[in-house]
Amino acid sequence: MRHAFAVRVGPASFRIGSAWRAPVEALADLYRDYPPATVPDFTVRLEPTRPWRRWLRPSVAIAGDFTLPEAAPLPLAQALLAAEMGMNLQMALGWRRHLLLHAAAVERDGRALLISGESGAGKSTLASLLATRGWRFMGDEFALLDPASGTLAPFPRPASLKNASIALAGEGRWGPLLEGTPKGDIRHRVPDRAAIDAMDRGATPALILFPRFGEAAAARAVAPSEAFARLTQASTNYQMLGEAGFVALTRLVRDVPAVAIDYPDTATAIALIEERWA
Amino acid sequence: MRYRAPPATALATVRLDEFTAVYHRPSGATHLLVEPAPEILAALVEPLTLDELADRLAATYELAGDAGALVARVDELVAAGLVAPA
Amino acid sequence: MSDDAPPDDPGSTSRRALMLGAVGASAIVSIRPALAQTAGSVLTCSIPVPDPGRAGSWIAADGRTVPAGTKGAFPAGATFRGEDVRRALNGGQLPGTTYDRSRAYVNYIRRLQRGQGGFTCFASLQMPRG
């Protein structure tokens, strides 16, 4: 590949190769505060779908150590999104050192809040907003649960915010606006320097949150069995880890309380969260 | 027809709340069990027919529900791979 | 979990009740592999109708693939984006189709099995509600 970029995020290192220069330049800028990778865990390749698509209506196919054959290619203007999806795919299919939960995480006083939910529930937005209120941003896509110790390892990649959330998440450094992607308009918010520098410092999970956006404010406790079932569905590698995954997840739901909240706006969500954070 | 549960070494069991999480080592499958499934698994530590199972359970518990329900519960456990014909 | 009530005391209420449940109910929730659900956030995907292995087949109203030219069935050979399929699964219509054709295609998609083209994408669209 003509152009390459390497970066470490938490415990995982990536090498991203690209047939075009622009995506690599955009990545180098977005990740300029991050440590470089030495020996990468994963390779991601941004390739033209056909040789002539390198120039004609350039179209980026996501390739790498791990692929899913049904991935739809993206226009070159959205290559940053393609790179992010490529990295997500490598983690989702290839990372075995932690139990991966599709969740955001923020830390306060050594204790972590885990925010689990489907796309649109508000994980990225809430995590980014909490990061502007004194919490340390640990990630918005994957929470990494160490099966041996039960602690969470940070994966503080720039948060991917969509549509209306872009306006909400406040100050900070941002990547370029990517318009009209399959997930809507997207902008990456770079975590503050302190959060990036703390990428090797774990935290003990203290509360699991299942938020749901667009409903009148409400909160209820979630029983451990329900949290367990929901988190198995929010994990990309629960099955692959076998008994270690079972032990890690049962321990998490027994040790850590879980709450589901409905919220009409982020201010309400933040209030509900801080109320329950003892 | 007798039924039996897997040997103790085949299962990892964690009580969560009214649900018990069970990891079945031979298959790598995880199940959440609610009453009376864990109690039936415990009773089937030795192979039993359905009638023997009903008697065994009735010796310890006040059974609420009919024979049809017990059959359904055992069938479910067989379908999940947790109970096998002996 | 166990009680010590003597079995020869039929009137005793000191044994715990064991609810056997109803015949139609269930006491087991088996955890299904979840990669498909989380892959949806990881990827944009598309679903071919029909899958490449069945190219040339038509789609019957109930979603089965049938030989081309079958009466009442719809010609097929399109690929739909995950977003459009998700909308159609929730009551919308697939782009570029009539109401009946869209329903047939959606029925085809609902019948997809693991191993068929488009299954991972389809499964990833059915994320559980928050």
XYZ file of C-alpha atoms in Angstrom:
494
model
C 0.000 0.000 0.000
C 1.233 3.454 -0.910
C 0.412 5.265 2.318
C 0.447 4.003 5.873
C -0.314 5.184 9.383
C 0.239 3.435 12.705
C -1.308 4.219 16.084
C -1.846 2.689 19.505
C -5.162 3.079 21.329
C -5.137 1.598 24.806
C -3.809 -1.974 24.572
C -4.356 -2.330 20.812
C -2.137 -1.143 17.959
C -3.188 -0.663 14.361
C -1.441 -0.173 11.073
C -3.674 1.421 8.464
C -2.649 1.224 4.842
C -4.342 3.319 2.199
C -4.284 3.567 -1.566
C -4.891 7.306 -1.158
C -2.890 9.893 0.737
C -5.765 11.990 2.059
C -7.166 9.458 4.575
C -3.721 8.873 6.066
C -3.204 12.613 6.452
C -6.615 12.942 8.108
C -5.816 10.076 10.487
C -2.411 11.512 11.356
C -4.064 14.788 12.244
C -6.944 13.277 14.243
C -4.572 11.023 16.190
C -1.664 13.421 16.557
C -1.712 13.237 20.381
C -1.740 9.437 20.398
C 1.355 7.244 20.786
C 2.644 5.698 17.573
C 2.382 1.945 17.209
C 5.519 -0.146 16.978
C 4.402 -3.683 16.249
C 0.736 -3.552 15.241
C -1.858 -6.054 16.487
C -3.980 -5.470 13.411
C -3.749 -4.216 9.858
C -6.530 -2.269 8.186
C -6.423 -1.541 4.466
C -8.411 1.084 2.631
C -8.528 -0.205 -0.950
C -10.279 0.759 -4.143
C -13.184 -1.586 -4.926
C -11.849 -1.998 -8.443
C -8.487 -0.762 -9.728
C -10.031 2.110 -11.678
C -12.072 3.180 -8.619
C -8.887 4.589 -7.216
C -9.501 7.591 -9.428
C -13.013 7.318 -10.877
C -15.684 8.082 -8.222
C -13.182 6.778 -5.703
C -14.694 4.119 -3.528
C -13.078 2.743 -0.404
C -13.410 -0.921 0.478
C -12.427 -1.868 4.007
C -9.979 -4.747 4.169
C -7.648 -6.050 6.814
C -6.740 -9.030 8.938
C -10.434 -9.550 9.620
C -13.164 -8.777 7.105
C -16.874 -9.216 6.677
C -17.745 -9.941 3.067
C -20.968 -7.969 3.041
C -19.406 -4.616 3.902
C -20.566 -1.850 1.596
C -17.777 0.452 0.316
C -17.723 4.162 1.143
C -16.877 7.227 -0.949
C -13.361 8.570 -0.499
C -14.675 11.643 1.332
C -15.780 9.296 4.120
C -12.475 7.432 4.368
C -12.037 8.428 8.027
C -15.261 6.590 8.745
C -13.996 3.626 6.731
C -10.806 3.560 8.787
C -12.802 3.662 12.015
C -15.046 0.840 10.828
C -11.985 -1.125 9.816
C -10.475 -0.736 13.271
C -13.793 -1.661 14.885
C -13.947 -4.783 12.778
C -10.447 -5.881 13.795
C -11.290 -5.424 17.481
C -14.724 -7.013 17.213
C -13.518 -10.112 15.411
C -9.917 -10.399 16.562
C -9.398 -9.086 20.095
C -9.217 -11.797 22.704
C -7.363 -10.256 25.612
C -10.515 -8.683 27.031
C -14.225 -9.317 26.953
C -15.424 -6.649 24.520
C -18.630 -4.827 25.323
C -20.223 -2.504 22.814
C -20.371 0.281 25.365
C -18.970 3.660 26.291
C -17.026 4.126 29.512
C -16.068 7.120 31.627
C -14.138 7.172 34.901
C -14.305 9.190 38.077
C -12.136 8.568 41.151
C -10.922 5.263 39.796
C -14.451 3.937 39.263
C -16.038 3.486 35.865
C -19.497 4.045 34.459
C -20.325 1.631 31.647
C -22.915 2.886 29.157
C -24.380 0.097 27.046
C -26.916 0.478 24.279
C -27.706 0.133 20.618
C -26.904 2.781 18.041
C -28.863 5.912 18.844
C -29.207 5.215 22.562
C -26.700 7.981 23.239
C -23.557 6.188 24.379
C -21.131 8.408 22.497
C -22.996 11.624 23.260
C -23.368 10.932 26.967
C -19.758 9.821 27.342
C -18.508 12.906 25.525
C -20.695 15.213 27.596
C -19.613 13.586 30.859
C -16.022 14.071 29.720
C -16.640 17.817 29.708
C -17.902 17.579 33.296
C -14.859 16.162 35.001
C -15.103 12.492 34.023
C -12.258 10.793 32.190
C -13.224 9.519 28.740
C -12.291 5.838 28.346
C -14.008 5.112 25.040
C -17.334 5.309 23.218
C -17.302 2.151 21.097
C -15.742 -0.690 23.069
C -15.352 -1.253 26.783
C -12.591 -3.761 27.470
C -13.220 -5.982 30.507
C -10.164 -7.833 31.807
C -11.324 -11.410 32.568
C -8.625 -11.887 35.187
C -9.028 -8.721 37.241
C -12.520 -7.484 36.363
C -11.201 -4.002 35.616
C -11.893 -1.992 32.484
C -9.053 -1.014 30.170
C -9.427 2.247 28.240
C -9.878 2.316 24.470
C -10.132 6.097 24.114
C -10.404 6.526 20.382
C -11.983 9.762 19.131
C -15.719 9.560 19.783
C -17.914 9.258 16.741
C -20.832 11.678 17.084
C -23.794 11.811 14.742
C -26.188 14.442 13.472
C -27.714 16.461 16.314
C -25.203 15.154 18.831
C -22.420 16.972 17.035
C -23.786 20.290 18.295
C -24.360 18.935 21.791
C -21.008 17.592 22.782
C -19.386 20.898 23.479
C -15.866 22.123 23.238
C -12.799 20.133 22.323
C -10.912 19.266 19.190
C -12.877 17.847 16.307
C -12.146 16.002 13.092
C -13.709 17.050 9.803
C -17.465 16.891 9.243
C -18.342 13.787 7.216
C -21.691 14.420 5.596
C -24.183 11.967 4.222
C -22.588 8.773 5.494
C -24.730 5.653 5.931
C -24.912 6.599 9.616
C -25.836 10.231 8.912
C -23.528 13.210 9.414
C -20.561 12.267 11.568
C -17.810 14.168 13.317
C -15.072 12.741 15.524
C -14.389 14.433 18.832
C -10.818 13.983 20.035
C -10.617 13.186 23.759
C -8.737 15.725 25.840
C -5.029 15.233 26.319
C -5.364 13.935 29.877
C -7.676 11.128 28.736
C -5.302 10.141 25.930
C -2.285 10.198 28.239
C -4.164 7.993 30.726
C -4.901 5.306 28.138
C -2.998 2.686 30.127
C -4.783 3.342 33.417
C -7.730 1.017 34.062
C -10.733 1.535 36.307
C -13.064 -0.649 38.383
C -16.611 -0.788 36.976
C -19.042 0.688 39.486
C -22.299 1.221 37.575
C -23.798 -0.197 34.388
C -26.177 2.108 32.545
C -28.699 1.174 29.835
C -29.953 4.490 28.459
C -32.826 4.984 26.063
C -33.268 8.306 24.306
C -36.527 9.944 23.414
C -38.741 8.993 26.325
C -39.955 10.823 29.428
C -37.446 10.669 32.284
C -37.551 7.384 34.141
C -35.126 5.075 35.901
C -35.335 1.522 37.140
C -32.900 -0.997 38.573
C -31.934 -3.798 36.197
C -31.610 -7.249 37.745
C -28.282 -9.055 37.274
C -29.827 -11.696 35.009
C -31.265 -9.053 32.707
C -27.979 -7.137 32.658
C -26.197 -10.401 31.880
C -28.482 -11.249 28.959
C -28.291 -7.728 27.534
C -24.511 -7.577 27.840
C -24.023 -10.932 26.087
C -25.865 -9.355 23.181
C -23.666 -6.270 23.445
C -20.465 -8.307 23.268
C -18.698 -9.199 20.041
C -16.511 -11.876 21.584
C -18.432 -13.381 24.498
C -18.801 -16.695 22.655
C -15.201 -16.754 21.530
C -13.810 -16.333 25.035
C -15.689 -19.398 26.248
C -15.719 -19.980 29.988
C -13.458 -16.989 30.650
C -16.143 -14.775 29.145
C -18.840 -16.466 31.235
C -16.855 -15.958 34.432
C -15.989 -12.345 33.609
C -19.544 -11.373 32.754
C -21.265 -13.177 35.640
C -18.800 -11.561 38.028
C -19.465 -8.132 36.501
C -23.245 -8.341 36.874
C -23.048 -9.749 40.387
C -20.575 -7.124 41.597
C -21.848 -4.050 39.770
C -25.384 -2.608 39.950
C -27.208 -1.844 36.711
C -29.823 0.781 35.966
C -31.927 1.579 32.897
C -32.863 5.180 32.242
C -35.168 6.840 29.767
C -34.340 10.406 28.957
C -35.853 13.140 26.783
C -32.647 15.210 26.610
C -29.029 14.913 27.644
C -29.294 17.315 30.579
C -31.888 15.012 32.139
C -29.693 11.991 31.470
C -26.683 13.616 33.110
C -28.809 14.495 36.152
C -30.161 10.932 36.406
C -26.634 9.555 36.158
C -25.048 11.856 38.694
C -27.899 11.158 41.112
C -27.116 7.465 41.036
C -23.361 7.800 41.146
C -22.653 7.471 44.859
C -36.663 -43.633 29.070
C -34.315 -42.262 31.709
C -32.854 -38.787 31.689
C -29.661 -37.517 33.213
C -27.898 -34.219 33.746
C -24.289 -33.698 32.700
C -21.603 -34.577 35.253
C -20.723 -31.737 37.619
C -17.448 -31.103 35.797
C -19.374 -30.264 32.635
C -21.168 -27.237 34.088
C -20.163 -23.897 35.577
C -23.093 -22.484 37.514
C -23.574 -18.984 38.905
C -26.690 -17.892 40.760
C -27.534 -14.358 39.616
C -30.980 -13.686 41.037
C -34.070 -15.789 40.351
C -32.092 -16.812 37.270
C -29.092 -19.102 37.383
C -26.455 -18.728 34.657
C -25.062 -22.020 33.424
C -22.066 -22.535 31.143
C -22.058 -25.943 29.503
C -18.422 -26.747 28.887
C -18.797 -29.447 26.231
C -20.856 -27.179 23.969
C -19.589 -23.743 25.046
C -23.213 -22.653 25.326
C -24.565 -20.354 28.019
C -28.097 -20.605 29.367
C -30.125 -18.714 31.935
C -32.278 -21.068 33.946
C -35.194 -20.271 36.166
C -37.116 -22.528 38.552
C -37.687 -25.445 38.181
C -34.856 -26.061 35.683
C -31.943 -25.877 38.165
C -33.824 -28.124 40.590
C -34.517 -30.656 37.840
C -30.830 -30.644 36.836
C -29.864 -31.259 40.455
C -32.309 -34.156 40.736
C -31.033 -35.751 37.529
C -27.572 -36.248 38.982
C -28.505 -39.887 38.546
C -30.559 -41.183 35.624
C -34.299 -41.089 36.324
C -37.492 -41.692 34.390
C -40.029 -38.868 34.347
C -42.091 -40.595 37.044
C -39.030 -41.122 39.222
C -38.094 -37.491 38.692
C -41.548 -36.333 39.766
C -41.334 -38.495 42.891
C -37.825 -37.292 43.674
C -38.853 -33.661 43.375
C -42.071 -34.207 45.355
C -40.008 -35.631 48.208
C -38.323 -32.260 48.635
C -40.794 -29.748 47.238
C -44.481 -29.048 47.074
C -44.969 -29.410 43.312
C -47.188 -26.753 41.790
C -48.178 -27.736 38.287
C -49.064 -30.938 36.499
C -47.193 -33.778 34.880
C -47.538 -32.078 31.517
C -45.551 -29.115 32.799
C -42.779 -31.361 34.105
C -42.513 -33.097 30.741
C -42.297 -29.692 29.032
C -39.508 -28.615 31.361
C -37.511 -31.798 30.754
C -38.033 -31.514 26.983
C -36.711 -27.972 27.135
C -33.613 -29.079 28.976
C -33.069 -31.805 26.386
C -33.512 -29.290 23.552
C -30.963 -26.991 25.211
C -28.480 -29.851 25.395
C -28.401 -29.863 29.182
C -30.190 -33.157 29.761
C -29.622 -36.313 27.775
C -31.487 -39.584 27.545
C -29.501 -42.047 29.664
C -32.883 -24.612 48.065
C -33.711 -27.919 49.817
C -35.960 -28.431 52.785
C -35.928 -31.032 55.498
C -39.663 -31.732 55.704
C -40.324 -35.463 56.139
C -41.903 -36.943 52.980
C -44.462 -38.918 54.949
C -46.217 -35.779 56.188
C -48.667 -34.920 53.371
C -50.315 -32.074 55.259
C -47.030 -30.283 55.928
C -46.600 -26.760 54.532
C -42.945 -26.513 55.477
C -41.692 -27.680 52.073
C -41.019 -24.959 49.571
C -43.276 -24.851 46.533
C -41.620 -25.648 43.219
C -43.358 -23.948 40.314
C -43.309 -26.279 37.343
C -44.708 -23.581 35.103
C -47.109 -23.910 32.206
C -46.720 -26.258 29.280
C -46.314 -23.360 26.847
C -43.947 -21.368 29.020
C -40.191 -21.626 29.246
C -37.659 -21.963 32.058
C -34.564 -21.607 29.886
C -33.128 -18.656 27.987
C -30.292 -19.822 25.791
C -27.779 -17.139 24.927
C -27.379 -16.824 21.168
C -24.187 -15.640 19.496
C -24.350 -11.890 19.242
C -21.740 -10.998 16.674
C -24.406 -10.160 14.153
C -25.990 -7.532 16.370
C -22.802 -5.691 17.117
C -21.523 -6.061 13.580
C -24.265 -3.641 12.620
C -22.502 -0.840 14.400
C -19.230 -1.906 12.911
C -20.232 -2.001 9.331
C -22.543 -0.728 6.715
C -23.868 -3.714 4.868
C -26.139 -4.709 2.082
C -28.438 -7.620 1.342
C -28.752 -9.105 -2.151
C -32.204 -10.325 -3.169
C -31.866 -13.166 -3.964
C -28.418 -14.216 -2.770
C -25.833 -14.808 -5.488
C -26.263 -18.567 -5.166
C -29.832 -18.189 -6.357
C -29.275 -15.624 -9.078
C -32.028 -15.781 -11.655
C -34.717 -16.988 -9.270
C -37.845 -15.002 -8.630
C -39.344 -14.245 -5.240
C -42.818 -15.469 -4.306
C -45.106 -13.332 -2.178
C -44.217 -15.365 0.924
C -40.504 -14.888 0.341
C -39.546 -18.273 -1.063
C -37.320 -18.373 -4.108
C -39.064 -19.905 -7.111
C -38.107 -20.533 -10.753
C -38.146 -17.470 -12.977
C -41.507 -16.914 -14.595
C -43.528 -18.466 -11.764
C -47.013 -16.969 -11.723
C -47.536 -14.426 -8.982
C -43.829 -14.179 -8.156
C -41.587 -11.163 -8.641
C -38.398 -10.909 -10.638
C -35.446 -10.029 -8.458
C -31.798 -9.172 -8.751
C -31.283 -6.097 -6.601
C -29.132 -5.320 -3.600
C -30.500 -3.215 -0.771
C -28.620 -1.180 1.818
C -28.957 -2.213 5.443
C -30.594 1.109 6.341
C -33.328 0.608 3.729
C -33.962 -2.951 4.852
C -34.217 -1.865 8.470
C -36.854 0.692 7.491
C -38.740 -1.898 5.466
C -38.658 -4.334 8.395
C -40.328 -1.640 10.462
C -43.184 -1.079 8.023
C -41.617 0.995 5.258
C -41.054 0.061 1.663
C -37.850 -0.904 -0.095
C -36.704 1.759 -2.563
C -37.550 1.169 -6.187
C -40.285 -1.387 -5.461
C -44.043 -1.518 -5.394
C -45.857 -2.373 -2.168
C -46.363 -6.050 -3.086
C -42.866 -6.544 -4.430
C -41.399 -4.936 -1.327
C -43.396 -7.277 0.903
C -42.184 -10.291 -1.062
C -38.576 -9.163 -0.811
C -38.925 -8.470 2.906
C -40.374 -11.936 3.407
C -37.413 -13.345 1.523
C -35.046 -11.444 3.798
C -36.833 -12.616 6.922
C -36.308 -16.202 5.842
C -32.547 -15.894 5.439
C -30.529 -18.546 7.200
C -26.978 -18.464 8.448
C -24.681 -19.148 5.501
C -26.830 -17.389 2.939
C -25.655 -14.136 1.460
C -27.027 -11.234 3.463
C -27.731 -13.172 6.659
C -25.116 -11.394 8.781
C -26.404 -8.048 7.595
C -30.028 -9.033 8.248
C -29.251 -10.329 11.721
C -27.332 -7.162 12.533
C -30.413 -5.062 11.751
C -32.443 -6.733 14.437
C -30.727 -5.284 17.440
C -32.657 -5.641 20.649
C -34.340 -2.447 21.809
C -32.389 -0.625 24.468
